[in-house]
PDB file of C-alpha atoms in Angstrom:
ATOM      1  CA  MET A1156      -0.164   0.048   0.187  1.00  0.00           C
ATOM      2  CA  ILE A1157       1.203   3.565  -0.755  1.00  0.00           C
ATOM      3  CA  LEU A1158       1.616   5.565   2.227  1.00  0.00           C
ATOM      4  CA  GLY A1159       2.964   8.780   0.478  1.00  0.00           C
ATOM      5  CA  ILE A1160       4.082  10.291  -2.725  1.00  0.00           C
ATOM      6  CA  GLY A1161       6.354  13.575  -3.274  1.00  0.00           C
ATOM      7  CA  THR A1162       7.958  15.196  -5.980  1.00  0.00           C
ATOM      8  CA  ASP A1163       9.996  18.268  -6.303  1.00  0.00           C
ATOM      9  CA  LEU A1164      11.746  20.078  -9.091  1.00  0.00           C
ATOM     10  CA  ALA A1165      14.944  22.146  -8.151  1.00  0.00           C
ATOM     11  CA  ASN A1166      16.666  24.735 -10.290  1.00  0.00           C
ATOM     12  CA  ILE A1167      20.460  23.714 -10.449  1.00  0.00           C
ATOM     13  CA  ASP A1168      21.446  27.339 -11.141  1.00  0.00           C
ATOM     14  CA  ARG A1169      19.656  28.491  -7.987  1.00  0.00           C
ATOM     15  CA  ILE A1170      21.445  25.967  -5.813  1.00  0.00           C
ATOM     16  CA  ALA A1171      24.778  26.938  -7.402  1.00  0.00           C
ATOM     17  CA  GLY A1172      23.987  30.398  -6.438  1.00  0.00           C
ATOM     18  CA  THR A1173      23.263  29.347  -2.809  1.00  0.00           C
ATOM     19  CA  LEU A1174      26.285  27.413  -2.541  1.00  0.00           C
ATOM     20  CA  GLU A1175      28.339  30.422  -3.871  1.00  0.00           C
ATOM     21  CA  ARG A1176      26.743  32.798  -1.431  1.00  0.00           C
ATOM     22  CA  PHE A1177      26.556  30.455   1.712  1.00  0.00           C
ATOM     23  CA  GLY A1178      29.144  27.783   0.951  1.00  0.00           C
ATOM     24  CA  ASP A1179      29.828  25.496   3.759  1.00  0.00           C
ATOM     25  CA  ARG A1180      27.121  27.178   5.985  1.00  0.00           C
ATOM     26  CA  PHE A1181      24.549  25.836   3.477  1.00  0.00           C
ATOM     27  CA  ARG A1182      26.279  22.546   2.811  1.00  0.00           C
ATOM     28  CA  ASN A1183      26.591  21.689   6.549  1.00  0.00           C
ATOM     29  CA  ARG A1184      23.028  22.634   7.408  1.00  0.00           C
ATOM     30  CA  VAL A1185      21.316  20.699   4.450  1.00  0.00           C
ATOM     31  CA  PHE A1186      23.527  17.861   3.563  1.00  0.00           C
ATOM     32  CA  THR A1187      25.155  14.946   5.697  1.00  0.00           C
ATOM     33  CA  ASP A1188      28.804  14.350   5.524  1.00  0.00           C
ATOM     34  CA  VAL A1189      28.018  11.385   3.246  1.00  0.00           C
ATOM     35  CA  GLU A1190      26.010  13.469   0.752  1.00  0.00           C
ATOM     36  CA  GLN A1191      28.780  16.139   0.760  1.00  0.00           C
ATOM     37  CA  ALA A1192      31.405  13.590   0.057  1.00  0.00           C
ATOM     38  CA  LYS A1193      29.571  12.275  -2.874  1.00  0.00           C
ATOM     39  CA  ALA A1194      28.781  15.415  -4.523  1.00  0.00           C
ATOM     40  CA  GLU A1195      32.373  16.710  -4.158  1.00  0.00           C
ATOM     41  CA  ARG A1196      33.619  13.682  -5.678  1.00  0.00           C
ATOM     42  CA  ARG A1197      31.316  14.136  -8.835  1.00  0.00           C
ATOM     43  CA  ARG A1198      32.285  16.127 -11.836  1.00  0.00           C
ATOM     44  CA  ASP A1199      28.628  17.731 -11.651  1.00  0.00           C
ATOM     45  CA  THR A1200      28.980  18.705  -7.902  1.00  0.00           C
ATOM     46  CA  VAL A1201      25.981  21.321  -8.118  1.00  0.00           C
ATOM     47  CA  GLY A1202      23.711  18.988  -9.981  1.00  0.00           C
ATOM     48  CA  THR A1203      24.491  16.296  -7.320  1.00  0.00           C
ATOM     49  CA  TYR A1204      23.575  18.664  -4.568  1.00  0.00           C
ATOM     50  CA  ALA A1205      20.557  19.885  -6.363  1.00  0.00           C
ATOM     51  CA  LYS A1206      19.102  16.379  -7.136  1.00  0.00           C
ATOM     52  CA  ARG A1207      19.683  15.600  -3.240  1.00  0.00           C
ATOM     53  CA  TRP A1208      17.896  18.883  -2.380  1.00  0.00           C
ATOM     54  CA  ALA A1209      15.002  17.894  -4.357  1.00  0.00           C
ATOM     55  CA  ALA A1210      15.018  14.360  -2.934  1.00  0.00           C
ATOM     56  CA  LYS A1211      14.743  15.930   0.648  1.00  0.00           C
ATOM     57  CA  GLU A1212      11.743  18.225  -0.419  1.00  0.00           C
ATOM     58  CA  ALA A1213      10.070  15.255  -2.252  1.00  0.00           C
ATOM     59  CA  CYS A1214      10.462  13.000   0.897  1.00  0.00           C
ATOM     60  CA  SER A1215       9.142  15.722   3.206  1.00  0.00           C
ATOM     61  CA  LYS A1216       6.036  15.914   0.990  1.00  0.00           C
ATOM     62  CA  ALA A1217       5.563  12.073   1.069  1.00  0.00           C
ATOM     63  CA  LEU A1218       5.723  12.146   4.720  1.00  0.00           C
ATOM     64  CA  GLY A1219       2.878  14.566   4.604  1.00  0.00           C
ATOM     65  CA  THR A1220       4.548  17.260   6.454  1.00  0.00           C
ATOM     66  CA  GLY A1221       6.662  19.286   4.215  1.00  0.00           C
ATOM     67  CA  LEU A1222       9.583  20.870   5.960  1.00  0.00           C
ATOM     68  CA  ARG A1223       7.811  21.747   9.085  1.00  0.00           C
ATOM     69  CA  MET A1224       6.889  19.966  12.082  1.00  0.00           C
ATOM     70  CA  GLY A1225      10.459  19.477  13.275  1.00  0.00           C
ATOM     71  CA  ILE A1226      11.890  17.625  10.329  1.00  0.00           C
ATOM     72  CA  ALA A1227      15.317  18.871   9.663  1.00  0.00           C
ATOM     73  CA  TRP A1228      17.252  18.710   6.369  1.00  0.00           C
ATOM     74  CA  LYS A1229      19.561  16.052   7.520  1.00  0.00           C
ATOM     75  CA  ASP A1230      16.953  13.909   8.863  1.00  0.00           C
ATOM     76  CA  MET A1231      16.437  12.787   5.284  1.00  0.00           C
ATOM     77  CA  SER A1232      19.758  11.586   3.559  1.00  0.00           C
ATOM     78  CA  VAL A1233      20.426  10.224   0.083  1.00  0.00           C
ATOM     79  CA  ARG A1234      23.218   7.668  -0.455  1.00  0.00           C
ATOM     80  CA  ASN A1235      23.803   5.405  -3.460  1.00  0.00           C
ATOM     81  CA  MET A1236      23.927   1.505  -3.688  1.00  0.00           C
ATOM     82  CA  ARG A1237      27.008   0.088  -5.326  1.00  0.00           C
ATOM     83  CA  THR A1238      24.671  -0.093  -8.304  1.00  0.00           C
ATOM     84  CA  GLY A1239      24.339   3.572  -8.364  1.00  0.00           C
ATOM     85  CA  GLN A1240      20.639   3.282  -7.285  1.00  0.00           C
ATOM     86  CA  PRO A1241      19.720   6.038  -4.746  1.00  0.00           C
ATOM     87  CA  VAL A1242      18.400   5.145  -1.358  1.00  0.00           C
ATOM     88  CA  MET A1243      16.678   7.576   1.155  1.00  0.00           C
ATOM     89  CA  GLU A1244      17.673   7.017   4.831  1.00  0.00           C
ATOM     90  CA  LEU A1245      15.494   8.588   7.499  1.00  0.00           C
ATOM     91  CA  THR A1246      16.637   9.429  10.890  1.00  0.00           C
ATOM     92  CA  GLY A1247      15.443  11.725  13.623  1.00  0.00           C
ATOM     93  CA  TRP A1248      11.959  13.143  13.457  1.00  0.00           C
ATOM     94  CA  ALA A1249      11.544  11.928   9.779  1.00  0.00           C
ATOM     95  CA  ALA A1250      12.074   8.267  10.980  1.00  0.00           C
ATOM     96  CA  LYS A1251       9.406   8.854  13.750  1.00  0.00           C
ATOM     97  CA  ARG A1252       7.066  10.396  11.255  1.00  0.00           C
ATOM     98  CA  LEU A1253       7.477   7.387   9.154  1.00  0.00           C
ATOM     99  CA  ASP A1254       7.056   4.864  11.958  1.00  0.00           C
ATOM    100  CA  GLU A1255       3.555   6.833  12.685  1.00  0.00           C
ATOM    101  CA  LEU A1256       2.444   6.427   9.085  1.00  0.00           C
ATOM    102  CA  THR A1257       3.405   2.763   9.009  1.00  0.00           C
ATOM    103  CA  PRO A1258       0.393   0.481   9.897  1.00  0.00           C
ATOM    104  CA  PRO A1259       1.021  -2.426  12.355  1.00  0.00           C
ATOM    105  CA  GLY A1260       2.341  -5.648  10.799  1.00  0.00           C
ATOM    106  CA  HIS A1261       3.913  -3.645   8.073  1.00  0.00           C
ATOM    107  CA  ARG A1262       7.259  -2.257   7.302  1.00  0.00           C
ATOM    108  CA  ALA A1263       7.959   1.012   5.318  1.00  0.00           C
ATOM    109  CA  VAL A1264      10.077   1.075   2.141  1.00  0.00           C
ATOM    110  CA  VAL A1265      11.173   4.489   0.737  1.00  0.00           C
ATOM    111  CA  HIS A1266      11.789   4.577  -2.981  1.00  0.00           C
ATOM    112  CA  VAL A1267      13.521   7.443  -4.449  1.00  0.00           C
ATOM    113  CA  SER A1268      14.253   8.223  -8.087  1.00  0.00           C
ATOM    114  CA  LEU A1269      16.432  11.262  -9.192  1.00  0.00           C
ATOM    115  CA  THR A1270      17.102  12.904 -12.690  1.00  0.00           C
ATOM    116  CA  ASP A1271      18.569  16.229 -13.902  1.00  0.00           C
ATOM    117  CA  ASP A1272      18.775  17.845 -17.181  1.00  0.00           C
ATOM    118  CA  HIS A1273      20.417  21.179 -16.684  1.00  0.00           C
ATOM    119  CA  PRO A1274      19.004  23.495 -15.521  1.00  0.00           C
ATOM    120  CA  TRP A1275      16.678  21.288 -13.673  1.00  0.00           C
ATOM    121  CA  ALA A1276      17.034  18.513 -11.077  1.00  0.00           C
ATOM    122  CA  GLN A1277      13.951  16.509 -10.131  1.00  0.00           C
ATOM    123  CA  ALA A1278      13.133  13.757  -7.652  1.00  0.00           C
ATOM    124  CA  PHE A1279      10.182  11.464  -6.903  1.00  0.00           C
ATOM    125  CA  VAL A1280       9.791   9.611  -3.547  1.00  0.00           C
ATOM    126  CA  VAL A1281       7.257   6.946  -3.022  1.00  0.00           C
ATOM    127  CA  ILE A1282       6.616   5.393   0.485  1.00  0.00           C
ATOM    128  CA  GLU A1283       5.290   1.971   0.455  1.00  0.00           C
ATOM    129  CA  ALA A1284       4.097  -0.231   3.439  1.00  0.00           C
ATOM    130  CA  THR A1285       4.706  -3.832   2.835  1.00  0.00           C
ATOM    131  CA  PRO A1286       3.526  -6.683   5.105  1.00  0.00           C
ATOM    132  CA  VAL A1287       5.891  -8.073   7.332  1.00  0.00           C
ATOM    133  CA  ASP A1288       6.644 -11.800   6.955  1.00  0.00           C
TER     134      ASP A1288
END
């Protein structure tokens, strides 16, 4: 069963401007160390940050809260599997909210899809509840 769906479209040039203006202050407030390390290793550093920004926005929408009610940017983190597939990890209040949404006898699975085509970065997040075996 689907518990939530969220999407976001981020302007890569806007993220570039924010990075130029606020630098580490922005990076450290919004992105985890793992996300920063991934972005800084990439040829398209800004595009990588923009996709992760969009994923966090989309995830907050899928949780039904937006970025309010105590969810912090770093409560939602994107990492990649060895195959390159993005995975959303939730901690803190975001994880608590996910637990509240998940019906008894089910476990939540957060699906995330990222794409970019300059100047846009887009993310989709679907939260699914599957029965526990």
